[in-house]
Amino acid sequence: MAKKTVEQQETVQEVKQTAWDIVQIARHAERPNIADYITFMCDDFVELHGDRLFGDDRSLIGGFATIGGEKVMLIGHRKGRGIEENIEANFGMASPEGYRKAKRLMKLAEKYHLPVVSLVDTPGAYPGCEAEARGQAEAIAHNLEFMATLKTQMVIVVTGEGGSGGALGIAVGDRILMLQNAVYSVISPEGCASILWRDGTKAALAAETLKITAGSLKSLGIIDDIIPEPKGGAHTDAAKAVAAVKKAVLDNLAVLKKINLDTLLQQRYDKFAAMGRF
Amino acid sequence: MAWFEKAAEAPLRVPTEAVWTICPSCKAYVEKAEWKATDKVCPRCNYHDRMGCRERVALITDTGSFKELNAQVGPNDPLKFKDSTGAYADKAKATVEKTGIGEAVLTGTATIEKIPVVLAVMDFKFLGGSLGSGTGERILLAAEEALKLRRALIIVSASGGARMHEGIVSLMQMAKTCAATARLKEAGLPYISILTDPTTGGVSASYAMVGDLNIAEPKALIGFAGRRVIEQTIKQKLPDDFQTAEYTQSHGFIDAIVPRKEMKAFLAKILRYASGAC
Ligand SMILES: [Zn+2]
């Protein structure tokens, strides 16, 4: 029943909404961020800091959380609200220590038999000199291997911007869900436009061509489900938007917990192995 | 992340090019015969020029031992991608015809000093060695073959990163290939990664960086984000040696930098140390 509603909403909205319009909603300054998810979705949250190697990335956070009575490990990119908070959060662009912290927390989740819930919202991994020096590529790459074989249930939700490798670095799991107005892409529309069209102003066209919206990704078989947003976007009613995410997370966890762990891991492997097999 | 970023640096065209090769790195004129004799290594600056996948196979395997696998797997066009220069499907088809290698990676079985291995060798000539769905599929199948035969897997990377024209499906190849290398590791089998010029973006942030050993060729460009993107982000010029194999090794991500002439013997030596795992 809920699924039908989403599809109906989409049909209505697709007429007037372009991919580029959706990009604007996905990037909206007031879009619910991880702090809102913790406030509206979690009965309890214990933040755990640091990668035990270098530092504590404020762009990617995580910790124990209780969601509707379910104990989980919650990780996610962190965008701030306002300039000061955004500078501290580096606008959601994580560094190697963020990905390594996420890996440490996921490992802990496995040890304590807790499912992982990962909230994805980043323009991309931070493209900085220090990030390169400390192994941005290596940090993301090892997370991809690690998540593929992690022995616990993993639900991924792309809540805002799914920016390329920086998003994928915490986005391998058993279920990949996406908010109605989230986007997920191999490159930003602006980046793609400036490289392939040699014209940064062609971003709207690139956004359309790259097929980065939830509806397109569902058709491509990349994501499992679309979570509906309040009319106008999640920022118009954060509590309502987060409640829909909470429900989707709990529904999916309930299904995943019934699956034997070996079967679950085989299904996870098969899921990604099938991507791009036509 | 993209292979196109390098496209602007077209090789110099001078009338003498029938006799001379110009080193892409130091611009020295080297006689073609000498260039060939050194396996495309500049005698003046030791730059290891890009090599075709078949040349590379000949260089590191026993003569006549290579047997190609999965040659039928080629590019897909899940997005029906078209930009200002035309349709991706046409470009991919033309590239297949021009290069005769079917995808950006050549995979098969071979022996190295009589030790059986499964080998995957990327080729920059094929759309900048970009990671498309066919590339990812060939690599996954190569890893599965290594698992089946209980052999070491060797991947030689040469890639600008993801293949934008395949959008999100390209991004997912990072997760897919790492799921495959993770399985090899779980089975205790050796995986050796060789990073050649260039290994960047989505390839460095997936299978190329997760070898049991990461081996690089001298002076190879290795990194996550493109130099220009980083310079624009941090608003500073980067040092000349930034993202070279030597820089990457000094930061702890490369086990050994091995000159081309010594690569086969070095691999054989490593494989003998790893023989207990097969
Ligand atoms: Zn030179």
Coordinates of C-alpha atoms and ligand atoms in Angstrom, one line a residue:
Chain A
M1 CA 0.0 0.0 0.0
A2 CA 2.8 2.4 1.0
K3 CA 4.7 1.6 -2.1
K4 CA 1.8 2.5 -4.3
T5 CA 1.5 5.9 -2.7
V6 CA 5.2 6.6 -3.5
E7 CA 4.7 5.7 -7.1
Q8 CA 1.6 7.8 -7.3
Q9 CA 3.4 10.8 -5.8
E10 CA 6.2 10.3 -8.3
T11 CA 3.9 10.3 -11.3
V12 CA 2.4 13.5 -10.2
Q13 CA 5.8 15.1 -9.4
E14 CA 7.7 13.9 -12.4
V15 CA 5.7 16.1 -14.6
K16 CA 7.0 19.3 -13.1
Q17 CA 10.2 18.2 -11.3
T18 CA 13.4 17.8 -13.2
A19 CA 16.5 16.0 -11.9
W20 CA 18.1 19.4 -11.3
D21 CA 15.1 20.4 -9.2
I22 CA 15.6 17.3 -7.1
V23 CA 19.3 18.1 -6.7
Q24 CA 18.4 21.4 -5.2
I25 CA 16.1 19.7 -2.7
A26 CA 18.7 17.1 -1.9
R27 CA 21.2 19.9 -1.1
H28 CA 18.7 22.2 0.7
A29 CA 20.3 23.9 3.7
E30 CA 17.4 23.0 5.9
R31 CA 17.2 19.3 4.8
P32 CA 17.2 17.0 7.8
N33 CA 20.8 16.1 8.7
I34 CA 22.2 13.4 10.9
A35 CA 21.5 15.6 14.0
D36 CA 17.8 15.6 13.1
Y37 CA 17.8 11.9 12.5
I38 CA 19.4 11.4 16.0
T39 CA 16.8 13.7 17.5
F40 CA 13.7 12.4 15.8
M41 CA 14.6 8.8 15.1
C42 CA 16.6 7.6 18.1
D43 CA 15.5 7.0 21.6
D44 CA 19.1 7.0 22.6
F45 CA 22.4 7.8 21.0
V46 CA 25.9 7.3 22.4
E47 CA 28.5 8.9 20.1
L48 CA 31.8 7.0 19.7
H49 CA 34.7 9.0 18.6
G50 CA 37.9 8.5 16.7
D51 CA 39.6 6.1 14.3
R52 CA 42.3 5.0 16.8
L53 CA 44.9 6.0 14.2
F54 CA 44.9 9.7 13.6
G55 CA 41.9 11.6 14.8
D56 CA 38.2 12.1 15.0
D57 CA 36.5 13.2 11.8
R58 CA 33.6 15.5 12.4
S59 CA 32.2 15.0 8.9
L60 CA 31.4 11.3 9.5
I61 CA 30.0 10.3 12.9
G62 CA 28.6 7.3 14.5
G63 CA 27.7 5.5 17.7
F64 CA 25.3 3.2 19.5
A65 CA 21.7 4.1 18.8
T66 CA 18.2 2.8 19.8
I67 CA 15.6 3.1 17.1
G68 CA 12.1 2.1 18.0
G69 CA 13.5 -0.3 20.6
E70 CA 16.1 -1.7 18.2
K71 CA 19.7 -1.4 19.3
V72 CA 21.9 -0.6 16.3
M73 CA 25.2 1.0 15.3
L74 CA 24.3 4.2 13.5
I75 CA 26.9 5.8 11.2
G76 CA 26.5 8.7 8.8
H77 CA 27.9 11.7 7.1
R78 CA 27.4 15.0 9.0
K79 CA 26.4 18.2 7.3
G80 CA 26.1 21.2 9.6
R81 CA 23.5 23.9 9.8
G82 CA 24.8 27.4 9.3
I83 CA 28.3 28.3 8.3
E84 CA 30.1 27.7 11.6
E85 CA 28.8 24.2 12.0
N86 CA 29.3 23.4 8.3
I87 CA 33.0 24.4 8.6
E88 CA 33.4 22.1 11.6
A89 CA 31.7 19.3 9.6
N90 CA 33.6 20.2 6.5
F91 CA 30.3 20.4 4.6
G92 CA 29.9 16.6 5.0
M93 CA 33.1 15.8 3.1
A94 CA 34.8 13.1 5.1
S95 CA 38.6 12.4 5.4
P96 CA 40.3 9.0 5.6
E97 CA 39.9 9.0 9.4
G98 CA 36.2 9.3 9.0
Y99 CA 36.0 6.2 6.8
R100 CA 38.4 4.4 9.2
K101 CA 36.2 5.4 12.2
A102 CA 33.2 4.0 10.4
K103 CA 35.0 0.8 9.8
R104 CA 36.0 0.5 13.4
L105 CA 32.4 1.1 14.5
M106 CA 31.0 -1.4 12.0
K107 CA 33.5 -4.0 13.3
L108 CA 32.2 -3.3 16.8
A109 CA 28.7 -3.8 15.6
E110 CA 29.6 -7.2 14.3
K111 CA 31.2 -8.1 17.6
Y112 CA 28.2 -7.0 19.6
H113 CA 25.7 -8.5 17.1
L114 CA 24.1 -5.1 16.3
P115 CA 22.8 -4.3 12.9
V116 CA 24.4 -1.3 11.1
V117 CA 22.3 1.6 9.9
S118 CA 24.2 4.0 7.6
L119 CA 22.9 7.4 6.6
V120 CA 24.5 8.8 3.4
D121 CA 24.6 12.5 2.8
T122 CA 27.8 13.9 1.3
P123 CA 28.9 15.9 -1.7
G124 CA 31.9 13.5 -1.9
A125 CA 35.0 12.5 0.0
Y126 CA 37.2 15.5 0.8
P127 CA 39.6 16.3 -2.1
G128 CA 42.4 17.7 0.0
C129 CA 46.1 17.4 0.2
E130 CA 46.1 15.9 3.7
A131 CA 43.3 13.5 2.8
E132 CA 45.5 12.2 -0.1
A133 CA 48.5 12.0 2.1
R134 CA 46.6 9.9 4.7
G135 CA 45.2 7.6 2.0
Q136 CA 41.7 8.6 1.1
A137 CA 41.6 6.0 -1.7
E138 CA 42.9 3.2 0.6
A139 CA 40.4 4.1 3.4
I140 CA 37.4 3.9 1.1
A141 CA 38.7 0.8 -0.7
H142 CA 39.2 -1.1 2.5
N143 CA 35.7 -0.2 3.6
L144 CA 34.2 -1.6 0.4
E145 CA 35.9 -4.9 1.0
F146 CA 35.1 -4.9 4.7
M147 CA 31.3 -4.1 4.2
A148 CA 31.0 -6.8 1.6
T149 CA 31.8 -9.5 4.2
L150 CA 30.6 -7.9 7.5
K151 CA 28.7 -10.4 9.5
T152 CA 25.7 -8.4 10.5
Q153 CA 22.6 -6.8 8.9
M154 CA 23.2 -3.6 7.1
V155 CA 20.6 -1.0 6.0
I156 CA 21.8 1.9 4.0
V157 CA 19.7 5.1 3.5
V158 CA 20.7 7.7 1.1
T159 CA 19.1 10.7 2.8
G160 CA 20.5 13.6 0.7
E161 CA 23.5 13.7 -1.6
G162 CA 25.1 10.4 -2.5
G163 CA 28.3 11.8 -3.7
S164 CA 30.4 9.2 -5.5
G165 CA 33.1 7.2 -3.7
G166 CA 32.7 9.3 -0.6
A167 CA 29.1 8.0 -0.3
L168 CA 29.9 4.5 -1.3
G169 CA 32.5 4.3 1.4
I170 CA 29.7 3.7 3.9
A171 CA 27.0 2.4 1.5
V172 CA 27.5 -1.3 0.9
G173 CA 24.8 -3.3 2.6
D174 CA 21.9 -5.6 2.4
R175 CA 19.3 -3.0 1.7
I176 CA 19.9 0.3 -0.1
L177 CA 17.0 2.8 0.5
M178 CA 16.8 6.3 -0.9
L179 CA 14.6 9.2 0.1
Q180 CA 12.4 10.5 -2.7
N181 CA 14.4 13.6 -3.2
A182 CA 17.8 12.3 -2.6
V183 CA 20.4 11.8 -5.4
Y184 CA 23.2 9.3 -5.8
S185 CA 25.8 9.7 -8.5
V186 CA 29.2 8.8 -9.7
I187 CA 30.1 12.5 -10.1
S188 CA 28.4 15.8 -9.4
P189 CA 26.3 17.2 -12.2
E190 CA 28.5 20.2 -12.3
G191 CA 31.7 18.1 -12.5
C192 CA 30.2 15.9 -15.3
A193 CA 29.1 19.0 -17.2
S194 CA 32.4 20.7 -17.1
I195 CA 34.2 17.5 -18.2
L196 CA 31.9 16.0 -20.8
W197 CA 30.2 19.1 -22.0
R198 CA 33.1 21.4 -21.2
D199 CA 30.5 23.8 -19.8
G200 CA 29.7 23.9 -16.2
T201 CA 26.4 25.6 -16.9
K202 CA 25.1 22.4 -18.4
A203 CA 24.7 20.9 -15.0
A204 CA 21.0 20.5 -15.3
L205 CA 21.4 18.5 -18.5
A206 CA 24.1 16.4 -16.9
A207 CA 21.9 15.7 -13.9
E208 CA 19.2 14.4 -16.2
T209 CA 21.6 12.4 -18.3
L210 CA 23.3 10.8 -15.3
K211 CA 20.0 9.4 -14.0
I212 CA 20.7 10.2 -10.4
T213 CA 17.2 10.4 -8.9
A214 CA 15.6 7.7 -6.7
G215 CA 13.2 6.7 -9.4
S216 CA 15.9 6.2 -12.0
L217 CA 18.1 4.3 -9.5
K218 CA 15.2 2.0 -8.7
S219 CA 14.6 1.3 -12.4
L220 CA 18.4 0.6 -12.8
G221 CA 18.2 -2.0 -9.9
I222 CA 20.7 -0.1 -7.8
I223 CA 18.4 0.7 -4.9
D224 CA 15.7 -1.4 -3.2
D225 CA 13.1 1.1 -2.1
I226 CA 12.1 4.7 -2.2
I227 CA 11.1 6.4 1.1
P228 CA 8.4 9.1 0.5
E229 CA 9.0 12.7 1.6
P230 CA 6.5 15.3 2.7
K231 CA 5.2 17.4 -0.2
G232 CA 7.8 20.0 -1.2
G233 CA 10.7 18.0 0.3
A234 CA 11.9 16.7 3.7
H235 CA 12.9 20.1 4.9
T236 CA 9.3 21.2 5.0
D237 CA 8.5 18.8 7.8
A238 CA 11.6 17.2 9.3
A239 CA 9.8 15.2 11.9
K240 CA 7.5 13.6 9.4
A241 CA 10.3 12.9 6.9
V242 CA 12.5 11.3 9.6
A243 CA 9.5 9.2 10.8
A244 CA 9.2 7.7 7.3
V245 CA 12.9 6.8 7.4
K246 CA 12.5 5.3 10.8
K247 CA 9.6 3.1 9.6
A248 CA 11.5 2.0 6.6
V249 CA 14.7 1.2 8.6
L250 CA 12.7 -0.9 11.1
D251 CA 10.7 -2.7 8.5
N252 CA 13.8 -3.7 6.6
L253 CA 15.7 -4.7 9.7
A254 CA 12.8 -6.9 10.7
V255 CA 13.0 -8.7 7.4
L256 CA 16.8 -9.0 7.4
K257 CA 16.9 -10.4 11.0
K258 CA 14.9 -13.4 9.9
I259 CA 17.5 -14.3 7.3
N260 CA 20.3 -16.7 8.3
L261 CA 23.6 -14.9 8.3
D262 CA 25.3 -17.0 5.7
T263 CA 22.4 -16.6 3.4
L264 CA 22.4 -12.9 4.0
L265 CA 26.1 -12.6 3.1
Q266 CA 25.6 -14.6 0.0
Q267 CA 22.7 -12.4 -1.0
R268 CA 24.8 -9.3 -0.4
Y269 CA 27.5 -10.6 -2.6
D270 CA 25.0 -11.6 -5.3
K271 CA 23.3 -8.2 -5.1
F272 CA 26.5 -6.3 -5.9
A273 CA 27.8 -8.9 -8.4
A274 CA 24.6 -8.4 -10.4
M275 CA 25.1 -4.7 -10.7
G276 CA 26.1 -3.9 -14.3
R277 CA 25.4 -7.4 -15.5
F278 CA 23.0 -7.2 -18.3
Chain B
M1 CA 37.5 10.8 -10.7
A2 CA 37.4 10.8 -14.5
W3 CA 39.7 9.7 -17.2
F4 CA 38.8 12.8 -19.3
E5 CA 40.7 15.1 -17.0
K6 CA 43.9 14.1 -18.7
A7 CA 42.5 14.5 -22.2
A8 CA 43.7 18.1 -22.6
E9 CA 47.3 17.0 -22.5
A10 CA 47.6 15.7 -26.0
P11 CA 51.0 14.4 -27.0
L12 CA 53.2 16.8 -29.0
R13 CA 53.1 16.2 -32.7
V14 CA 56.4 16.9 -34.5
P15 CA 57.6 15.9 -37.9
T16 CA 60.3 13.7 -36.5
E17 CA 57.9 11.4 -34.8
A18 CA 58.6 8.6 -37.2
V19 CA 62.1 8.2 -35.7
W20 CA 61.8 9.7 -32.3
T21 CA 59.5 9.1 -29.3
I22 CA 59.1 12.0 -27.0
C23 CA 59.1 11.1 -23.4
P24 CA 55.7 12.2 -22.0
S25 CA 57.3 13.1 -18.7
C26 CA 60.6 14.9 -19.4
K27 CA 60.0 15.6 -23.1
A28 CA 63.3 14.1 -24.1
Y29 CA 63.7 12.8 -27.7
V30 CA 64.4 9.0 -27.5
E31 CA 65.0 6.9 -30.6
K32 CA 62.0 4.6 -31.2
A33 CA 64.2 1.6 -31.3
E34 CA 65.7 2.4 -27.9
W35 CA 62.2 3.2 -26.5
K36 CA 61.1 -0.3 -27.6
A37 CA 64.3 -1.9 -26.2
T38 CA 63.7 -0.4 -22.8
D39 CA 60.0 -1.5 -22.7
K40 CA 58.9 2.2 -22.9
V41 CA 61.0 3.3 -20.0
C42 CA 62.6 6.7 -20.6
P43 CA 66.4 6.3 -20.4
R44 CA 66.8 9.9 -19.3
C45 CA 64.2 10.3 -16.5
N46 CA 63.1 6.7 -15.8
Y47 CA 59.4 7.5 -16.6
H48 CA 57.5 4.2 -17.2
D49 CA 55.2 5.0 -20.1
R50 CA 51.8 3.5 -20.5
M51 CA 51.7 0.0 -21.9
G52 CA 49.1 -1.9 -23.8
C53 CA 47.6 -4.8 -21.9
R54 CA 49.0 -7.4 -24.3
E55 CA 52.5 -5.9 -24.1
R56 CA 52.1 -6.1 -20.3
V57 CA 51.0 -9.7 -20.4
A58 CA 54.0 -10.6 -22.6
L59 CA 56.3 -8.7 -20.1
I60 CA 55.3 -10.5 -16.9
T61 CA 54.1 -14.0 -17.9
D62 CA 55.7 -17.0 -19.4
T63 CA 55.7 -17.0 -23.2
G64 CA 52.5 -18.6 -24.6
S65 CA 51.0 -19.3 -21.2
F66 CA 48.3 -16.6 -21.3
K67 CA 44.7 -17.8 -22.0
E68 CA 42.1 -15.1 -22.1
L69 CA 38.9 -15.5 -20.2
N70 CA 35.5 -13.9 -20.6
A71 CA 36.4 -12.1 -23.8
Q72 CA 32.7 -11.9 -24.6
V73 CA 32.0 -9.5 -21.7
G74 CA 32.0 -5.9 -23.1
P75 CA 30.7 -2.4 -22.4
N76 CA 27.0 -1.8 -21.5
D77 CA 25.1 1.5 -21.9
P78 CA 22.6 1.4 -19.0
L79 CA 21.9 5.1 -19.1
K80 CA 21.7 5.5 -22.9
F81 CA 24.2 8.2 -22.3
K82 CA 24.7 11.0 -24.8
D83 CA 26.7 14.2 -24.4
S84 CA 27.7 17.1 -26.7
T85 CA 30.2 14.8 -28.5
G86 CA 27.7 12.0 -29.2
A87 CA 26.4 8.8 -27.9
Y88 CA 28.5 6.6 -25.5
A89 CA 27.3 3.5 -27.2
D90 CA 28.9 4.6 -30.5
K91 CA 32.1 5.6 -28.7
A92 CA 32.3 2.3 -26.9
K93 CA 31.8 0.4 -30.1
A94 CA 34.4 2.4 -31.9
T95 CA 36.9 1.8 -29.0
V96 CA 36.3 -1.9 -29.1
E97 CA 37.0 -2.0 -32.8
K98 CA 40.0 0.3 -32.6
T99 CA 41.7 -1.4 -29.6
G100 CA 40.6 -5.0 -30.2
I101 CA 40.5 -5.7 -26.5
G102 CA 36.8 -5.6 -25.8
E103 CA 37.0 -3.8 -22.4
A104 CA 39.4 -1.7 -20.3
V105 CA 40.8 -4.9 -18.8
L106 CA 42.1 -8.1 -20.2
T107 CA 41.7 -11.1 -18.0
G108 CA 42.9 -14.7 -18.2
T109 CA 45.1 -17.5 -16.7
A110 CA 48.8 -17.6 -17.1
T111 CA 52.0 -18.7 -15.5
I112 CA 54.8 -16.6 -14.1
E113 CA 58.1 -18.6 -13.9
K114 CA 55.9 -21.7 -14.1
I115 CA 53.6 -20.5 -11.2
P116 CA 50.0 -20.5 -12.2
V117 CA 48.0 -17.3 -11.6
V118 CA 44.9 -15.5 -12.7
L119 CA 45.7 -12.2 -14.2
A120 CA 43.8 -9.0 -15.0
V121 CA 45.6 -6.2 -16.9
M122 CA 44.0 -2.8 -17.5
D123 CA 44.6 -0.8 -20.6
F124 CA 44.5 3.0 -20.6
K125 CA 43.9 3.1 -24.3
F126 CA 40.4 1.8 -23.7
L127 CA 38.4 4.9 -22.7
G128 CA 41.2 5.9 -20.3
G129 CA 41.1 2.6 -18.5
S130 CA 37.8 3.7 -17.0
L131 CA 35.9 1.3 -14.8
G132 CA 32.7 0.4 -16.7
S133 CA 30.3 -2.4 -15.9
G134 CA 32.1 -4.7 -18.4
T135 CA 35.4 -3.9 -16.7
G136 CA 34.0 -4.7 -13.3
E137 CA 32.4 -7.9 -14.5
R138 CA 35.6 -9.2 -16.0
I139 CA 37.5 -8.4 -12.8
L140 CA 34.8 -10.1 -10.6
L141 CA 34.9 -13.2 -12.9
A142 CA 38.7 -13.2 -12.7
A143 CA 38.6 -13.2 -8.9
E144 CA 36.0 -16.0 -8.9
E145 CA 38.3 -18.0 -11.3
A146 CA 41.2 -17.5 -8.9
L147 CA 38.9 -18.8 -6.1
K148 CA 37.9 -21.8 -8.1
L149 CA 41.4 -22.7 -9.1
R150 CA 43.0 -21.7 -5.8
R151 CA 45.5 -19.5 -7.5
A152 CA 46.8 -16.0 -6.7
L153 CA 45.1 -13.1 -8.4
I154 CA 47.2 -10.3 -9.9
I155 CA 45.6 -7.1 -11.1
V156 CA 47.6 -4.5 -13.0
S157 CA 45.7 -1.2 -12.8
A158 CA 45.9 1.7 -15.3
S159 CA 42.9 3.9 -15.0
G160 CA 41.6 7.4 -14.6
G161 CA 38.7 6.1 -12.5
A162 CA 35.0 5.6 -13.0
R163 CA 33.4 5.6 -16.4
M164 CA 31.0 8.6 -16.1
H165 CA 28.9 7.4 -19.1
E166 CA 27.7 4.5 -17.1
G167 CA 26.8 6.7 -14.1
I168 CA 25.9 5.0 -10.9
V169 CA 26.4 1.5 -12.5
S170 CA 30.1 2.5 -12.9
L171 CA 30.3 3.6 -9.2
M172 CA 28.9 0.2 -8.1
Q173 CA 31.7 -1.6 -9.9
M174 CA 33.9 -0.4 -7.1
A175 CA 31.8 -2.2 -4.5
K176 CA 31.4 -5.2 -6.8
T177 CA 35.1 -5.7 -7.5
C178 CA 35.9 -5.3 -3.8
A179 CA 33.3 -7.9 -2.8
A180 CA 35.2 -10.2 -5.1
T181 CA 38.7 -9.5 -3.7
A182 CA 37.2 -9.7 -0.2
R183 CA 36.1 -13.3 -0.9
L184 CA 39.6 -14.2 -2.1
K185 CA 41.0 -12.9 1.1
E186 CA 38.5 -14.8 3.2
A187 CA 39.6 -17.9 1.3
G188 CA 43.2 -17.1 2.2
L189 CA 44.3 -16.6 -1.4
P190 CA 46.9 -14.1 -2.4
Y191 CA 45.9 -10.9 -4.2
I192 CA 48.7 -8.8 -5.6
S193 CA 47.9 -5.3 -7.0
I194 CA 50.2 -3.5 -9.4
L195 CA 49.6 0.2 -9.8
T196 CA 50.8 1.7 -13.0
D197 CA 50.5 5.2 -14.5
P198 CA 47.8 6.4 -13.8
T199 CA 45.8 4.7 -11.0
T200 CA 43.4 7.2 -9.7
G201 CA 39.8 7.9 -8.7
G202 CA 37.4 5.0 -8.4
V203 CA 40.0 2.4 -9.3
S204 CA 42.5 3.6 -6.6
A205 CA 39.6 3.7 -4.2
S206 CA 38.6 0.1 -4.8
Y207 CA 40.6 -3.0 -5.9
A208 CA 43.9 -1.3 -6.7
M209 CA 44.5 -0.3 -3.1
V210 CA 43.6 -3.5 -1.3
G211 CA 46.2 -5.9 -2.5
D212 CA 48.0 -8.1 0.1
L213 CA 50.9 -6.3 -1.6
N214 CA 50.5 -3.0 -3.5
I215 CA 53.3 -2.7 -6.0
A216 CA 53.9 0.4 -8.1
E217 CA 55.9 1.3 -11.1
P218 CA 58.3 4.2 -10.7
K219 CA 56.8 7.6 -11.0
A220 CA 53.3 6.3 -11.6
L221 CA 50.5 8.8 -10.8
I222 CA 48.5 7.3 -7.9
G223 CA 45.8 9.2 -6.0
F224 CA 42.1 9.6 -5.3
A225 CA 41.1 13.1 -6.4
G226 CA 42.5 14.9 -9.4
R227 CA 45.3 17.4 -8.9
R228 CA 43.2 20.3 -10.4
V229 CA 40.2 19.5 -8.1
I230 CA 42.5 19.6 -5.1
E231 CA 44.2 22.8 -6.1
Q232 CA 40.8 24.4 -6.6
T233 CA 39.7 23.2 -3.2
I234 CA 42.7 24.2 -1.1
K235 CA 43.6 27.2 -3.3
Q236 CA 47.3 26.2 -3.3
K237 CA 49.7 24.8 -5.8
L238 CA 50.7 21.2 -5.0
P239 CA 54.3 20.0 -4.9
D240 CA 55.6 18.3 -8.1
D241 CA 56.0 14.9 -6.5
F242 CA 52.4 14.9 -5.1
Q243 CA 50.6 11.6 -5.9
T244 CA 53.6 9.9 -7.4
A245 CA 54.4 6.3 -6.6
E246 CA 57.3 7.5 -4.5
Y247 CA 55.1 10.0 -2.6
T248 CA 52.4 7.3 -2.1
Q249 CA 55.1 4.8 -0.8
S250 CA 56.6 7.3 1.6
H251 CA 53.0 7.8 3.0
G252 CA 52.7 4.1 3.7
F253 CA 50.5 2.7 0.9
I254 CA 52.9 1.0 -1.4
D255 CA 55.0 -2.1 -0.5
A256 CA 57.5 -1.8 -3.3
I257 CA 58.3 0.3 -6.3
V258 CA 59.6 -2.1 -9.0
P259 CA 61.1 -1.1 -12.3
R260 CA 59.5 -2.7 -15.3
K261 CA 62.5 -4.8 -16.3
E262 CA 62.4 -6.5 -12.8
M263 CA 58.7 -6.9 -12.5
K264 CA 58.3 -10.5 -13.7
A265 CA 61.2 -11.8 -11.5
F266 CA 59.8 -9.8 -8.5
L267 CA 56.3 -11.2 -8.9
A268 CA 57.7 -14.8 -9.2
K269 CA 59.7 -14.2 -6.0
I270 CA 56.6 -13.0 -4.1
L271 CA 54.4 -15.8 -5.5
R272 CA 57.0 -18.3 -4.1
Y273 CA 56.7 -16.7 -0.7
A274 CA 52.9 -16.9 -1.0
S275 CA 52.8 -20.4 -2.3
G276 CA 51.6 -21.8 1.1
A277 CA 48.4 -19.9 0.7
C278 CA 47.3 -21.6 -2.6
Ligands
ZN1 ZN 61.8 11.1 -19.7

